């Protein structure tokens, strides 16, 4: 049944409500994507209808009310059985102005909704505000004292489809309280990147997202494009420079059927080995092609021996496993969530993988295992796991024992009664082999 998320948008200094701003919510579930939008009342209060799931919430229109927007005013909100109430957000009034004109290389004005972006880290808070350029290219942005990175938002600019032009590199502007700073933004001649995405049998893949970044490893996202039914993509209207491209498939229902990859390097998960793609003004850099490897994933749950879920346990999938060291080539990893569940995607298709835990640092301390149920000391008895294309191999589960370490024999004997009493008093589970383990004997 529908639920709701309610709260108040407030002035950070006076705590008064800010009315008339827009609250937008988005939720991705296995059933699809859901959006909801409401306006805050005169007192700043809002009630957003919501289905069960994790909601991302944003506030827009703050600059029109004299306030500065934050990069993340709300943390993601999990809606389950109950309504979410008293979800308030606080925003400061601006204390300085940056204004100017957005124009093309020839000086003609450029207009667009919320195309001018300002970002700053001030006193530990990330601010991210957008304003529009009017029919004369004029913009005016209210800011706080600090150093602001001012430029054109690539995604919003792309929506306006201005052929042959691209955003320039943003610049940093230091602002003091009471300043009014003039800063014009001149667009540059654009270039583009074209290519094709194929599978391991050279067939085209539709629906792959190719994202462009200014740096390696997801540093400074610029824009993206999606492949068509023939696997072709075009990243257009970008400024001259060097870009790093990442091809991936977005799928929240299951693990994608292909492994994501950065352009022109092996193996596909080492982002720091990506090759840069150069773009020149007025030119198209072509033949930037990808061949994606078939992939799938695994999922499971980690509990203690009493069946209680354990949060934060690291799970790793390995190939080329060495049974002497209990290590191998890492293919993917994930940590268990609050219910002890995990899912690892982007694993190449195969049938000889080893899955193990890294749990010793999670209180109260656990003995690591390899799947299926073997302690790490006998990792040569691990059961291999198969990963199939576009599928998640389920029930790769672990039931971990607590590791007890320390001087437990306080009464001078070696019957382990002190350890047993301690385990009973604090609710821990202590298997009998730990007594032998603490005396340096075999775990068998």
Coordinates of N, CA and C in Angstrom, one line a residue, residues 68-74 90-92 118-129 144-149:
X68 N 20.7 28.8 -0.9 CA 21.7 28.0 -1.6 C 21.5 26.5 -1.4
X69 N 21.4 25.8 -2.5 CA 21.1 24.4 -2.5 C 22.3 23.5 -2.1
X70 N 22.1 22.5 -1.3 CA 23.1 21.5 -1.0 C 23.2 20.4 -2.0
X71 N 24.4 19.7 -2.0 CA 24.5 18.6 -2.9 C 23.7 17.4 -2.6
X72 N 23.5 17.2 -1.3 CA 22.6 16.1 -0.8 C 21.9 16.6 0.5
X73 N 20.8 17.2 0.3 CA 20.0 17.7 1.4 C 19.5 16.6 2.3
X74 N 19.1 15.5 1.6 CA 18.6 14.3 2.3 C 19.4 13.1 2.0
X90 N 17.6 21.9 5.9 CA 17.9 23.2 6.3 C 18.8 23.8 5.3
X91 N 18.5 25.1 4.8 CA 19.3 25.7 3.8 C 19.6 27.1 4.2
X92 N 20.9 27.6 3.9 CA 21.3 28.9 4.2 C 20.9 29.9 3.1
X118 N 27.1 25.8 -10.0 CA 28.1 26.2 -9.0 C 28.2 25.2 -7.9
X119 N 29.5 24.8 -7.6 CA 29.7 23.8 -6.6 C 30.8 24.3 -5.7
X120 N 30.7 23.9 -4.4 CA 31.7 24.3 -3.4 C 31.6 23.4 -2.1
X121 N 32.7 23.2 -1.5 CA 32.8 22.5 -0.2 C 33.1 23.6 0.8
X122 N 32.1 23.9 1.7 CA 32.3 25.0 2.7 C 32.0 24.4 4.1
X123 N 33.0 24.4 5.0 CA 32.8 24.0 6.3 C 32.2 22.5 6.4
X124 N 32.7 21.7 5.5 CA 32.4 20.3 5.5 C 31.1 20.0 4.8
X125 N 30.4 21.0 4.2 CA 29.1 20.8 3.5 C 29.3 21.0 2.0
X126 N 28.8 20.1 1.2 CA 28.9 20.2 -0.3 C 27.7 21.0 -0.8
X127 N 27.9 22.1 -1.5 CA 26.8 22.9 -2.1 C 26.8 22.7 -3.6
X128 N 25.6 22.6 -4.2 CA 25.5 22.3 -5.6 C 24.3 23.0 -6.1
X129 N 24.5 24.2 -6.7 CA 23.3 25.0 -7.1 C 23.3 25.2 -8.6
X144 N 27.5 31.4 -1.1 CA 28.1 31.7 0.2 C 29.6 32.1 0.1
X145 N 30.2 32.7 1.1 CA 31.6 32.9 1.1 C 32.4 31.6 0.9
X146 N 33.3 31.6 0.0 CA 34.1 30.4 -0.2 C 34.6 30.3 -1.6
X147 N 35.2 29.2 -2.0 CA 35.7 29.0 -3.4 C 34.7 28.2 -4.1
X148 N 34.2 28.7 -5.2 CA 33.1 28.1 -6.0 C 33.7 27.7 -7.4
X149 N 33.3 26.5 -7.8 CA 33.6 26.0 -9.1 C 32.4 26.3 -10.0

